[in-house]
mmCIF file of C-alpha atoms in Angstrom:
data_model
loop_
_atom_site.group_PDB
_atom_site.id
_atom_site.type_symbol
_atom_site.label_atom_id
_atom_site.label_comp_id
_atom_site.label_asym_id
_atom_site.label_seq_id
_atom_site.Cartn_x
_atom_site.Cartn_y
_atom_site.Cartn_z
ATOM 1 C CA MET N 1 -0.046 0.003 0.018
ATOM 2 C CA ARG N 2 1.206 3.767 -0.018
ATOM 3 C CA SER N 3 4.210 2.713 2.390
ATOM 4 C CA ILE N 4 5.562 3.046 5.957
ATOM 5 C CA ARG N 5 8.348 5.804 5.565
ATOM 6 C CA PRO N 6 8.403 7.990 8.706
ATOM 7 C CA PRO N 7 11.200 10.648 8.641
ATOM 8 C CA PHE N 8 14.483 9.550 10.665
ATOM 9 C CA ALA N 9 16.974 12.417 11.177
ATOM 10 C CA ALA N 10 19.534 9.673 12.600
ATOM 11 C CA ARG N 11 21.119 7.784 10.140
ATOM 12 C CA ARG N 12 20.852 3.420 9.952
ATOM 13 C CA GLY N 13 23.242 0.935 11.213
ATOM 14 C CA ARG N 14 25.697 -0.584 8.774
ATOM 15 C CA ARG N 15 27.107 -4.037 8.776
ATOM 16 C CA ALA N 16 28.096 -5.759 12.187
ATOM 17 C CA ARG N 17 31.279 -7.371 13.396
ATOM 18 C CA ARG N 18 29.845 -10.385 15.478
ATOM 19 C CA GLY N 19 31.146 -11.270 18.704
ATOM 20 C CA THR N 20 33.432 -7.846 19.429
ATOM 21 C CA SER N 21 33.423 -6.115 22.353
ATOM 22 C CA PRO N 22 31.042 -3.032 21.825
ATOM 23 C CA ALA N 23 28.324 -5.334 20.929
ATOM 24 C CA LEU N 24 28.482 -7.009 23.877
ATOM 25 C CA ALA N 25 28.579 -3.547 25.860
ATOM 26 C CA ALA N 26 25.269 -2.956 23.608
ATOM 27 C CA VAL N 27 23.640 -5.893 24.525
ATOM 28 C CA GLY N 28 24.429 -5.391 28.010
ATOM 29 C CA LEU N 29 23.715 -1.479 28.555
ATOM 30 C CA ALA N 30 20.224 -2.567 26.502
ATOM 31 C CA ALA N 31 19.336 -5.326 28.992
ATOM 32 C CA ALA N 32 20.364 -2.939 32.330
ATOM 33 C CA LEU N 33 17.991 -0.097 30.898
ATOM 34 C CA ALA N 34 14.932 -2.615 30.136
ATOM 35 C CA LEU N 35 15.051 -1.033 26.801
ATOM 36 C CA THR N 36 12.060 -1.581 24.627
ATOM 37 C CA ALA N 37 13.983 -2.363 21.268
ATOM 38 C CA THR N 38 13.793 -4.105 17.752
ATOM 39 C CA ALA N 39 16.624 -5.343 15.905
ATOM 40 C CA CYS N 40 16.104 -6.320 12.455
ATOM 41 C CA ASP N 41 18.471 -8.246 9.896
ATOM 42 C CA SER N 42 18.850 -6.817 6.089
ATOM 43 C CA GLY N 43 18.740 -9.468 3.296
ATOM 44 C CA ASP N 44 22.709 -9.965 4.207
ATOM 45 C CA SER N 45 22.960 -12.909 6.681
ATOM 46 C CA LYS N 46 25.892 -10.845 8.029
ATOM 47 C CA ALA N 47 24.266 -7.864 7.735
ATOM 48 C CA ASN N 48 23.967 -5.297 11.228
ATOM 49 C CA ALA N 49 20.895 -5.704 13.150
ATOM 50 C CA GLY N 50 20.536 -1.931 14.277
ATOM 51 C CA ALA N 51 17.577 -0.689 16.464
ATOM 52 C CA THR N 52 15.422 2.376 17.879
ATOM 53 C CA VAL N 53 14.835 2.612 21.637
ATOM 54 C CA SER N 54 12.537 4.576 24.263
ATOM 55 C CA ALA N 55 14.063 4.893 27.444
ATOM 56 C CA SER N 56 15.028 7.905 29.930
ATOM 57 C CA PRO N 57 15.769 10.437 27.099
ATOM 58 C CA SER N 58 16.750 14.094 28.172
ATOM 59 C CA SER N 59 15.076 17.241 26.976
ATOM 60 C CA ASP N 60 17.564 17.493 23.997
ATOM 61 C CA ASP N 61 16.957 13.912 23.279
ATOM 62 C CA LYS N 62 20.197 12.684 24.353
ATOM 63 C CA ILE N 63 20.177 8.972 26.275
ATOM 64 C CA LYS N 64 21.367 10.218 30.127
ATOM 65 C CA ILE N 65 22.457 7.007 32.221
ATOM 66 C CA PRO N 66 21.622 6.787 35.758
ATOM 67 C CA ASP N 67 24.463 6.826 37.578
ATOM 68 C CA ASP N 68 23.225 3.399 39.733
ATOM 69 C CA ILE N 69 22.832 2.016 36.688
ATOM 70 C CA ARG N 70 26.278 2.647 35.511
ATOM 71 C CA ASP N 71 27.919 1.651 38.446
ATOM 72 C CA ARG N 72 25.858 -1.698 38.351
ATOM 73 C CA LEU N 73 27.270 -2.296 34.681
ATOM 74 C CA LYS N 74 30.875 -1.754 35.501
ATOM 75 C CA GLU N 75 30.433 -4.539 38.585
ATOM 76 C CA HIS N 76 29.426 -6.644 34.951
ATOM 77 C CA GLY N 77 33.212 -5.288 32.822
ATOM 78 C CA ILE N 78 30.687 -2.450 31.183
ATOM 79 C CA ASP N 79 31.966 1.268 31.329
ATOM 80 C CA VAL N 80 30.012 2.959 28.814
ATOM 81 C CA ASP N 81 32.137 6.046 29.378
ATOM 82 C CA LYS N 82 34.806 3.786 27.344
ATOM 83 C CA TRP N 83 32.559 2.218 24.979
ATOM 84 C CA LYS N 84 33.365 3.410 21.681
ATOM 85 C CA ASN N 85 35.218 6.216 23.617
ATOM 86 C CA GLY N 86 32.051 7.292 25.396
ATOM 87 C CA ALA N 87 30.579 9.074 22.106
ATOM 88 C CA TRP N 88 26.737 6.965 22.991
ATOM 89 C CA LYS N 89 26.313 9.665 24.993
ATOM 90 C CA ASN N 90 26.527 12.601 22.627
ATOM 91 C CA TRP N 91 23.817 10.354 20.077
ATOM 92 C CA ASP N 92 21.085 10.982 19.601
ATOM 93 C CA ARG N 93 18.726 8.266 21.154
ATOM 94 C CA ASP N 94 17.712 6.535 17.600
ATOM 95 C CA ASP N 95 21.432 6.795 16.236
ATOM 96 C CA TRP N 96 22.590 4.808 19.609
ATOM 97 C CA LEU N 97 20.823 1.635 18.898
ATOM 98 C CA ARG N 98 21.727 1.831 15.012
ATOM 99 C CA GLU N 99 25.105 1.469 16.089
ATOM 100 C CA ALA N 100 24.746 -1.088 18.102
ATOM 101 C CA ASP N 101 25.776 -4.850 16.764
ATOM 102 C CA ASP N 102 23.287 -7.312 17.897
ATOM 103 C CA PHE N 103 19.659 -8.168 17.962
ATOM 104 C CA ILE N 104 17.734 -7.176 20.740
ATOM 105 C CA ASN N 105 13.483 -7.398 20.936
ATOM 106 C CA PRO N 106 12.403 -8.668 24.271
ATOM 107 C CA ILE N 107 8.888 -9.285 24.846
ATOM 108 C CA ILE N 108 7.103 -7.134 26.822
ATOM 109 C CA LYS N 109 4.098 -8.500 28.136
ATOM 110 C CA GLY N 110 0.910 -7.128 27.827
ATOM 111 C CA LEU N 111 2.155 -4.167 25.737
ATOM 112 C CA TRP N 112 -0.095 -5.198 23.128
ATOM 113 C CA ASP N 113 -3.319 -5.113 24.595
ATOM 114 C CA PRO N 114 -6.645 -4.693 22.912
ATOM 115 C CA ASP N 115 -6.992 -0.582 23.406
ATOM 116 C CA ARG N 116 -3.404 -0.556 21.968
ATOM 117 C CA MET N 117 -3.985 -2.878 18.772
ATOM 118 C CA ARG N 118 -7.576 -1.387 18.011
ATOM 119 C CA ASP N 119 -5.580 2.177 18.058
ATOM 120 C CA ALA N 120 -3.050 1.519 16.029
ATOM 121 C CA ASP N 121 -2.736 3.944 12.974
ATOM 122 C CA ASP N 122 -2.854 3.633 9.181
ATOM 123 C CA PRO N 123 1.118 3.897 9.088
ATOM 124 C CA ASP N 124 0.497 5.064 4.716
ATOM 125 C CA LYS N 125 -1.412 8.071 5.896
ATOM 126 C CA ASP N 126 -0.819 10.714 3.752
ATOM 127 C CA LYS N 127 1.864 8.972 1.940
ATOM 128 C CA GLY N 128 1.613 7.091 -1.576
ATOM 129 C CA VAL N 129 2.428 6.761 -4.678
ATOM 130 C CA ASP N 130 2.257 9.760 -7.089
ATOM 131 C CA ASP N 131 1.038 8.735 -10.798
ATOM 132 C CA ASN N 132 3.494 11.083 -12.081
ATOM 133 C CA ASP N 133 5.893 8.356 -10.810
ATOM 134 C CA LEU N 134 4.838 5.411 -13.105
ATOM 135 C CA SER N 135 5.100 6.815 -16.545
ATOM 136 C CA GLY N 136 5.101 4.138 -19.485
ATOM 137 C CA ASP N 137 8.800 4.333 -20.313
ATOM 138 C CA GLN N 138 9.838 3.215 -17.087
ATOM 139 C CA GLY N 139 10.004 -0.455 -18.307
ATOM 140 C CA VAL N 140 7.086 -2.302 -19.236
ATOM 141 C CA THR N 141 4.151 -0.901 -17.586
ATOM 142 C CA ASP N 142 0.437 -1.967 -18.243
ATOM 143 C CA PRO N 143 -2.352 0.337 -18.381
ATOM 144 C CA THR N 144 -4.013 1.271 -15.215
ATOM 145 C CA PRO N 145 -6.134 -1.344 -13.918
ATOM 146 C CA ALA N 146 -9.754 -0.948 -13.117
ATOM 147 C CA PRO N 147 -10.804 -0.419 -9.586
ATOM 148 C CA VAL N 148 -12.138 -4.053 -7.809
ATOM 149 C CA VAL N 149 -14.164 -3.322 -4.969
ATOM 150 C CA ALA N 150 -12.658 -4.946 -1.743
ATOM 151 C CA GLN N 151 -14.382 -8.050 -0.395
ATOM 152 C CA ALA N 152 -14.935 -8.430 3.283
ATOM 153 C CA VAL N 153 -13.993 -12.184 4.377
ATOM 154 C CA LYS N 154 -16.069 -14.340 6.198
ATOM 155 C CA ALA N 155 -15.545 -14.304 9.635
ATOM 156 C CA ALA N 156 -14.423 -16.750 11.049
ATOM 157 C CA TYR N 157 -11.677 -15.400 9.345
ATOM 158 C CA HIS N 158 -8.987 -18.220 10.627
ATOM 159 C CA ASP N 159 -11.278 -20.679 9.004
ATOM 160 C CA SER N 160 -11.552 -18.705 5.761
ATOM 161 C CA ALA N 161 -8.176 -17.239 5.549
ATOM 162 C CA PRO N 162 -6.130 -18.532 8.581
ATOM 163 C CA GLU N 163 -2.842 -17.558 7.386
ATOM 164 C CA ALA N 164 -3.629 -14.159 7.645
ATOM 165 C CA GLY N 165 -2.923 -11.564 10.211
ATOM 166 C CA LYS N 166 -1.548 -8.338 11.778
ATOM 167 C CA VAL N 167 1.658 -6.850 12.225
ATOM 168 C CA PHE N 168 1.720 -3.841 15.233
ATOM 169 C CA PHE N 169 5.260 -2.204 15.871
ATOM 170 C CA ASP N 170 6.173 1.153 16.893
ATOM 171 C CA SER N 171 7.374 3.392 14.958
ATOM 172 C CA PRO N 172 8.531 7.442 15.493
ATOM 173 C CA GLU N 173 5.256 8.645 14.323
ATOM 174 C CA GLY N 174 3.511 6.143 16.973
ATOM 175 C CA THR N 175 1.910 3.304 17.076
ATOM 176 C CA MET N 176 1.385 1.641 13.590
ATOM 177 C CA VAL N 177 -0.739 -1.506 11.562
ATOM 178 C CA CYS N 178 0.606 -3.406 8.848
ATOM 179 C CA SER N 179 -0.736 -7.179 7.553
ATOM 180 C CA ALA N 180 1.431 -10.421 7.060
ATOM 181 C CA THR N 181 0.782 -14.135 6.051
ATOM 182 C CA VAL N 182 2.305 -17.502 7.994
ATOM 183 C CA VAL N 183 4.051 -18.958 5.626
ATOM 184 C CA GLU N 184 6.106 -22.320 5.575
ATOM 185 C CA ASP N 185 9.132 -22.905 6.942
ATOM 186 C CA PRO N 186 11.603 -25.387 5.215
ATOM 187 C CA ALA N 187 13.898 -26.284 8.158
ATOM 188 C CA HIS N 188 10.857 -26.976 10.211
ATOM 189 C CA PRO N 189 8.184 -28.746 8.111
ATOM 190 C CA GLY N 190 4.806 -28.492 9.331
ATOM 191 C CA LYS N 191 5.714 -26.483 12.610
ATOM 192 C CA SER N 192 6.533 -22.502 11.040
ATOM 193 C CA ASN N 193 7.452 -19.979 13.440
ATOM 194 C CA MET N 194 8.061 -17.680 10.300
ATOM 195 C CA VAL N 195 5.922 -14.655 8.777
ATOM 196 C CA TRP N 196 5.831 -12.950 5.508
ATOM 197 C CA THR N 197 5.575 -9.060 5.444
ATOM 198 C CA ALA N 198 6.312 -5.865 3.629
ATOM 199 C CA GLY N 199 10.022 -4.356 4.425
ATOM 200 C CA HIS N 200 8.422 -1.160 4.792
ATOM 201 C CA CYS N 201 6.896 -2.840 7.734
ATOM 202 C CA VAL N 202 9.464 -3.309 9.899
ATOM 203 C CA HIS N 203 12.615 -0.935 8.435
ATOM 204 C CA ALA N 204 11.605 2.926 6.961
ATOM 205 C CA GLY N 205 14.004 2.590 4.350
ATOM 206 C CA LYS N 206 17.176 5.023 3.128
ATOM 207 C CA LYS N 207 15.833 8.009 5.588
ATOM 208 C CA GLY N 208 15.361 5.550 8.313
ATOM 209 C CA GLY N 209 15.497 2.708 10.705
ATOM 210 C CA TRP N 210 14.178 -0.418 11.826
ATOM 211 C CA TYR N 211 10.996 -0.055 13.894
ATOM 212 C CA ARG N 212 10.519 -1.908 17.835
ATOM 213 C CA ASN N 213 8.027 -3.761 19.397
ATOM 214 C CA ILE N 214 7.314 -5.657 16.343
ATOM 215 C CA ALA N 215 4.706 -7.951 16.807
ATOM 216 C CA PHE N 216 2.346 -10.522 14.842
ATOM 217 C CA VAL N 217 -1.627 -11.408 15.738
ATOM 218 C CA PRO N 218 -2.788 -13.854 13.458
ATOM 219 C CA ALA N 219 -6.725 -13.968 12.810
ATOM 220 C CA TYR N 220 -6.948 -10.861 14.604
ATOM 221 C CA ASN N 221 -10.504 -10.148 14.989
ATOM 222 C CA ASN N 222 -11.356 -13.726 13.956
ATOM 223 C CA ALA N 223 -15.560 -12.567 14.672
ATOM 224 C CA GLY N 224 -15.045 -9.779 12.709
ATOM 225 C CA LYS N 225 -16.750 -7.492 15.098
ATOM 226 C CA THR N 226 -17.062 -3.936 14.552
ATOM 227 C CA ALA N 227 -15.452 -0.937 15.810
ATOM 228 C CA ASP N 228 -17.736 -0.327 18.113
ATOM 229 C CA GLN N 229 -18.065 -3.924 19.236
ATOM 230 C CA LEU N 230 -14.259 -4.261 19.782
ATOM 231 C CA GLN N 231 -14.924 -1.356 22.541
ATOM 232 C CA ASP N 232 -14.960 -4.048 25.451
ATOM 233 C CA ALA N 233 -13.695 -6.858 23.624
ATOM 234 C CA THR N 234 -11.354 -8.892 25.872
ATOM 235 C CA LYS N 235 -7.565 -9.850 24.216
ATOM 236 C CA ALA N 236 -8.738 -13.381 23.680
ATOM 237 C CA GLU N 237 -11.208 -12.067 21.650
ATOM 238 C CA ILE N 238 -9.110 -9.191 19.495
ATOM 239 C CA ALA N 239 -5.893 -12.732 19.463
ATOM 240 C CA PRO N 240 -7.477 -15.738 20.182
ATOM 241 C CA TYR N 241 -4.397 -17.076 18.458
ATOM 242 C CA GLY N 242 -1.963 -15.155 20.902
ATOM 243 C CA VAL N 243 0.261 -12.522 19.855
ATOM 244 C CA TRP N 244 3.855 -13.526 18.448
ATOM 245 C CA TRP N 245 6.530 -11.369 19.195
ATOM 246 C CA SER N 246 9.757 -10.914 16.586
ATOM 247 C CA ASP N 247 12.609 -12.132 17.613
ATOM 248 C CA TRP N 248 14.270 -11.578 13.952
ATOM 249 C CA ALA N 249 13.334 -9.836 10.874
ATOM 250 C CA GLN N 250 14.959 -9.558 7.985
ATOM 251 C CA THR N 251 14.582 -7.297 4.555
ATOM 252 C CA SER N 252 16.212 -6.615 1.474
ATOM 253 C CA ASP N 253 19.683 -4.531 1.291
ATOM 254 C CA GLN N 254 18.041 -3.120 -1.735
ATOM 255 C CA TRP N 255 14.923 -1.822 0.415
ATOM 256 C CA ILE N 256 17.106 -0.489 3.232
ATOM 257 C CA GLU N 257 19.412 1.330 0.388
ATOM 258 C CA GLN N 258 16.536 2.576 -1.582
ATOM 259 C CA GLY N 259 13.488 2.696 0.111
ATOM 260 C CA GLY N 260 11.382 5.806 -0.208
ATOM 261 C CA ALA N 261 8.479 7.359 1.312
ATOM 262 C CA THR N 262 7.204 8.216 -2.018
ATOM 263 C CA GLY N 263 7.468 7.396 -5.516
ATOM 264 C CA GLY N 264 7.453 3.466 -5.018
ATOM 265 C CA GLN N 265 11.415 3.701 -4.350
ATOM 266 C CA GLY N 266 12.887 0.175 -3.641
ATOM 267 C CA ALA N 267 9.197 -1.064 -3.710
ATOM 268 C CA PRO N 268 10.380 -3.990 -6.173
ATOM 269 C CA TYR N 269 12.188 -5.212 -3.352
ATOM 270 C CA ASP N 270 10.054 -4.295 -0.421
ATOM 271 C CA PHE N 271 9.305 -7.682 1.208
ATOM 272 C CA ALA N 272 10.639 -9.411 4.913
ATOM 273 C CA VAL N 273 10.220 -12.416 6.699
ATOM 274 C CA LEU N 274 9.509 -12.589 10.586
ATOM 275 C CA HIS N 275 10.820 -14.955 12.688
ATOM 276 C CA VAL N 276 8.160 -15.137 15.923
ATOM 277 C CA THR N 277 8.275 -16.768 19.236
ATOM 278 C CA PRO N 278 4.684 -16.684 21.468
ATOM 279 C CA GLU N 279 4.519 -13.761 24.286
ATOM 280 C CA LYS N 280 2.690 -16.288 26.215
ATOM 281 C CA GLY N 281 3.664 -20.122 26.050
ATOM 282 C CA SER N 282 1.987 -22.101 23.551
ATOM 283 C CA ASN N 283 2.188 -25.823 24.998
ATOM 284 C CA GLY N 284 5.160 -26.458 23.101
ATOM 285 C CA LYS N 285 3.380 -25.642 19.673
ATOM 286 C CA SER N 286 4.777 -23.707 16.489
ATOM 287 C CA LEU N 287 2.715 -20.751 14.822
ATOM 288 C CA GLU N 288 1.576 -23.085 12.055
ATOM 289 C CA GLU N 289 0.537 -25.332 14.619
ATOM 290 C CA THR N 290 -1.363 -22.782 16.655
ATOM 291 C CA VAL N 291 -3.429 -21.230 13.626
ATOM 292 C CA GLY N 292 -3.314 -25.018 11.679
ATOM 293 C CA SER N 293 -1.802 -23.566 8.165
ATOM 294 C CA ALA N 294 0.878 -21.914 6.163
ATOM 295 C CA LEU N 295 1.657 -20.986 3.002
ATOM 296 C CA PRO N 296 4.154 -22.006 0.772
ATOM 297 C CA VAL N 297 6.094 -19.466 -1.057
ATOM 298 C CA ASN N 298 6.915 -19.760 -4.871
ATOM 299 C CA PHE N 299 10.167 -17.690 -5.776
ATOM 300 C CA ASN N 300 9.515 -19.213 -9.512
ATOM 301 C CA ALA N 301 6.061 -17.530 -9.738
ATOM 302 C CA PRO N 302 4.901 -17.180 -13.796
ATOM 303 C CA ALA N 303 5.749 -14.081 -15.372
ATOM 304 C CA VAL N 304 2.599 -11.586 -15.013
ATOM 305 C CA PRO N 305 0.953 -12.152 -18.412
ATOM 306 C CA LYS N 306 0.948 -16.150 -17.444
ATOM 307 C CA VAL N 307 -0.916 -15.730 -14.181
ATOM 308 C CA ALA N 308 -4.822 -16.050 -14.146
ATOM 309 C CA SER N 309 -5.376 -14.422 -11.066
ATOM 310 C CA ILE N 310 -3.724 -12.961 -8.064
ATOM 311 C CA THR N 311 -5.696 -12.429 -4.525
ATOM 312 C CA ALA N 312 -4.459 -10.167 -2.073
ATOM 313 C CA THR N 313 -5.641 -10.244 1.926
ATOM 314 C CA GLY N 314 -4.950 -7.625 4.125
ATOM 315 C CA TYR N 315 -6.628 -5.529 6.764
ATOM 316 C CA PRO N 316 -7.112 -2.109 5.374
ATOM 317 C CA ALA N 317 -6.887 0.916 7.796
ATOM 318 C CA ALA N 318 -7.512 4.068 6.322
ATOM 319 C CA PRO N 319 -10.920 5.559 4.796
ATOM 320 C CA PRO N 320 -13.444 3.892 4.143
ATOM 321 C CA PHE N 321 -11.840 1.223 6.562
ATOM 322 C CA ASP N 322 -10.898 1.202 9.725
ATOM 323 C CA GLY N 323 -8.236 -1.853 10.062
ATOM 324 C CA GLN N 324 -10.322 -3.858 12.315
ATOM 325 C CA LYS N 325 -11.467 -6.302 9.577
ATOM 326 C CA LEU N 326 -10.086 -8.383 6.882
ATOM 327 C CA PHE N 327 -10.643 -7.794 2.695
ATOM 328 C CA GLN N 328 -9.873 -9.406 0.006
ATOM 329 C CA CYS N 329 -9.458 -8.457 -3.419
ATOM 330 C CA THR N 330 -9.235 -10.698 -6.210
ATOM 331 C CA ASP N 331 -8.172 -9.678 -10.155
ATOM 332 C CA ARG N 332 -5.738 -10.694 -13.535
ATOM 333 C CA PRO N 333 -2.662 -8.691 -12.614
ATOM 334 C CA GLY N 334 -0.981 -6.392 -14.772
ATOM 335 C CA ARG N 335 2.762 -5.131 -14.995
ATOM 336 C CA LEU N 336 4.087 -2.080 -13.086
ATOM 337 C CA SER N 337 7.577 -0.882 -13.937
ATOM 338 C CA VAL N 338 8.829 2.470 -11.364
ATOM 339 C CA VAL N 339 12.292 2.065 -12.231
ATOM 340 C CA LYS N 340 13.599 0.193 -15.834
ATOM 341 C CA SER N 341 16.400 -1.517 -14.037
ATOM 342 C CA ASP N 342 14.582 -2.802 -11.272
ATOM 343 C CA PRO N 343 11.986 -5.759 -11.873
ATOM 344 C CA THR N 344 8.787 -5.371 -13.412
ATOM 345 C CA MET N 345 5.861 -5.313 -9.895
ATOM 346 C CA TYR N 346 2.608 -7.558 -10.238
ATOM 347 C CA ARG N 347 -0.410 -4.642 -9.974
ATOM 348 C CA ILE N 348 -4.184 -5.556 -9.677
ATOM 349 C CA GLY N 349 -7.310 -3.364 -9.632
ATOM 350 C CA CYS N 350 -8.102 -2.734 -5.144
ATOM 351 C CA THR N 351 -9.408 -0.595 -3.074
ATOM 352 C CA MET N 352 -7.891 -1.352 0.014
ATOM 353 C CA THR N 353 -6.217 0.818 1.508
ATOM 354 C CA GLY N 354 -3.484 1.912 4.135
ATOM 355 C CA GLY N 355 -3.136 -0.910 6.886
ATOM 356 C CA SER N 356 -3.233 -3.839 3.696
ATOM 357 C CA SER N 357 0.616 -3.100 3.517
ATOM 358 C CA GLY N 358 2.244 -6.456 3.453
ATOM 359 C CA GLY N 359 -0.366 -8.515 3.115
ATOM 360 C CA GLY N 360 -0.004 -11.948 0.903
ATOM 361 C CA TRP N 361 -0.911 -12.065 -2.637
ATOM 362 C CA VAL N 362 -2.192 -15.337 -3.418
ATOM 363 C CA ALA N 363 -1.720 -17.557 -7.034
ATOM 364 C CA LYS N 364 -2.384 -20.959 -7.693
ATOM 365 C CA GLY N 365 0.921 -23.098 -8.530
ATOM 366 C CA ALA N 366 2.053 -25.315 -11.109
ATOM 367 C CA ASP N 367 0.072 -27.905 -8.801
ATOM 368 C CA GLY N 368 -2.818 -26.318 -9.106
ATOM 369 C CA LYS N 369 -2.222 -25.144 -4.726
ATOM 370 C CA PRO N 370 -2.245 -21.599 -3.409
ATOM 371 C CA ALA N 371 1.185 -20.665 -2.512
ATOM 372 C CA LEU N 372 2.601 -16.606 -2.009
ATOM 373 C CA VAL N 373 3.620 -14.968 -4.664
ATOM 374 C CA SER N 374 3.906 -11.551 -3.440
ATOM 375 C CA ASN N 375 2.812 -8.589 -0.964
ATOM 376 C CA THR N 376 1.119 -5.899 -1.116
ATOM 377 C CA SER N 377 3.707 -2.410 -1.448
ATOM 378 C CA ILE N 378 2.003 0.477 -3.323
ATOM 379 C CA GLY N 379 -0.445 2.323 -4.261
ATOM 380 C CA PRO N 380 -1.806 5.425 -5.609
ATOM 381 C CA VAL N 381 -3.025 8.446 -3.070
ATOM 382 C CA SER N 382 -6.221 8.102 -4.571
ATOM 383 C CA SER N 383 -6.550 4.171 -4.023
ATOM 384 C CA GLY N 384 -7.927 1.901 -6.672
ATOM 385 C CA TRP N 385 -4.760 -0.473 -7.718
ATOM 386 C CA LEU N 386 -2.071 -2.312 -5.913
ATOM 387 C CA ALA N 387 1.495 -3.133 -6.284
ATOM 388 C CA GLY N 388 3.632 -6.376 -4.897
ATOM 389 C CA PRO N 389 7.090 -7.252 -5.617
ATOM 390 C CA HIS N 390 7.862 -10.630 -8.145
ATOM 391 C CA LEU N 391 9.551 -12.135 -5.498
ATOM 392 C CA GLY N 392 12.988 -13.591 -7.132
ATOM 393 C CA SER N 393 16.288 -14.306 -5.939
ATOM 394 C CA GLU N 394 16.505 -11.671 -3.399
ATOM 395 C CA ALA N 395 13.898 -12.503 -1.801
ATOM 396 C CA LYS N 396 14.753 -16.124 -1.442
ATOM 397 C CA GLY N 397 17.908 -15.024 0.116
ATOM 398 C CA VAL N 398 16.050 -13.442 2.871
ATOM 399 C CA TYR N 399 14.013 -16.148 3.168
ATOM 400 C CA ASP N 400 16.267 -18.829 3.583
ATOM 401 C CA SER N 401 18.402 -16.897 5.798
ATOM 402 C CA VAL N 402 15.999 -16.498 8.640
ATOM 403 C CA SER N 403 14.999 -20.237 7.863
ATOM 404 C CA LYS N 404 18.599 -21.282 8.299
ATOM 405 C CA LYS N 405 19.364 -18.889 11.415
ATOM 406 C CA PHE N 406 16.580 -20.945 13.423
ATOM 407 C CA ALA N 407 17.069 -24.179 11.949
ATOM 408 C CA GLY N 408 18.796 -25.915 14.732
ATOM 409 C CA GLN N 409 15.878 -24.449 17.213
#
């Protein structure tokens, strides 16, 4: 959808030097301060896992460490005044954890309560792709598709679209939402803890960094209640299959390098994979076992002209939608090229709006079975169509990297 690109003044983190003492210092300091941080990885399995933090900023937005915590850290061999020659204390809070070398995303039990989930904002508000950015001479672009009216998915959502759910996260602009899909894990057949979404739902792109407190809620509002009915809903009603926190997230290097707020910058590489763990115990069951399903991902999907139809699923949050219900659009895809040198994207007619970003695009494979072939990335400011990346070698690299990271667990 009109993708999330909150403006960050801070620079993003670069490649990590695993196992170095600065990394240990960063982890120790984060643990001592009980920071709420999300750290993620890029398409390179060796890339840095940067993060953002919310903890005790001063009035000038610098981090200040209380003396008692400073002393306790020294007892554990961490001298924050010597770490990076004391430069940390002059950094903006967002800069600080972007320079940390490890992946930190502690589960904060109860953070995603019904009110906070219900009130999460449309991340794509006031952002979008201007049609002037999509001229036909930028590679292959088919005529703009006719709008396809999004249809409400029949409740219970777990029965109609068991792999679908919502992603919640905190950005500098506030609490935000995206859509996502449970996908298979090659390393754990039948027991996947992997979720597919858009890159811009985990990382702000070239002018930003990683989001924090990323969590996935499968079959959000499973009964399809209205916003008014949800006012007094319990957490079990809103999240019947639990809240699953991301303990790893990975997107493409291209998205991190190119992703922009408007114009579709980086959109052909706008995909991400989460690995998740339950906020509360799941009796040893994986996410796939809990929801009863996971979709395969097709990295060899046919060219656009050979795809008969694609179904996009998501929780649109911008008017006329409110983000509380699940919708779908089905259409024969066309081609969209934002930049001639980038892969051509799928494009379908669809009236879903912001909040549906990251939602899965499903088509039948050669075996006749449904498979994920894309995810919602961008759309015009006025809505009417959606575009998603064609998943190729870069997407497979991200997917395989996450799977292999947790293969032995």
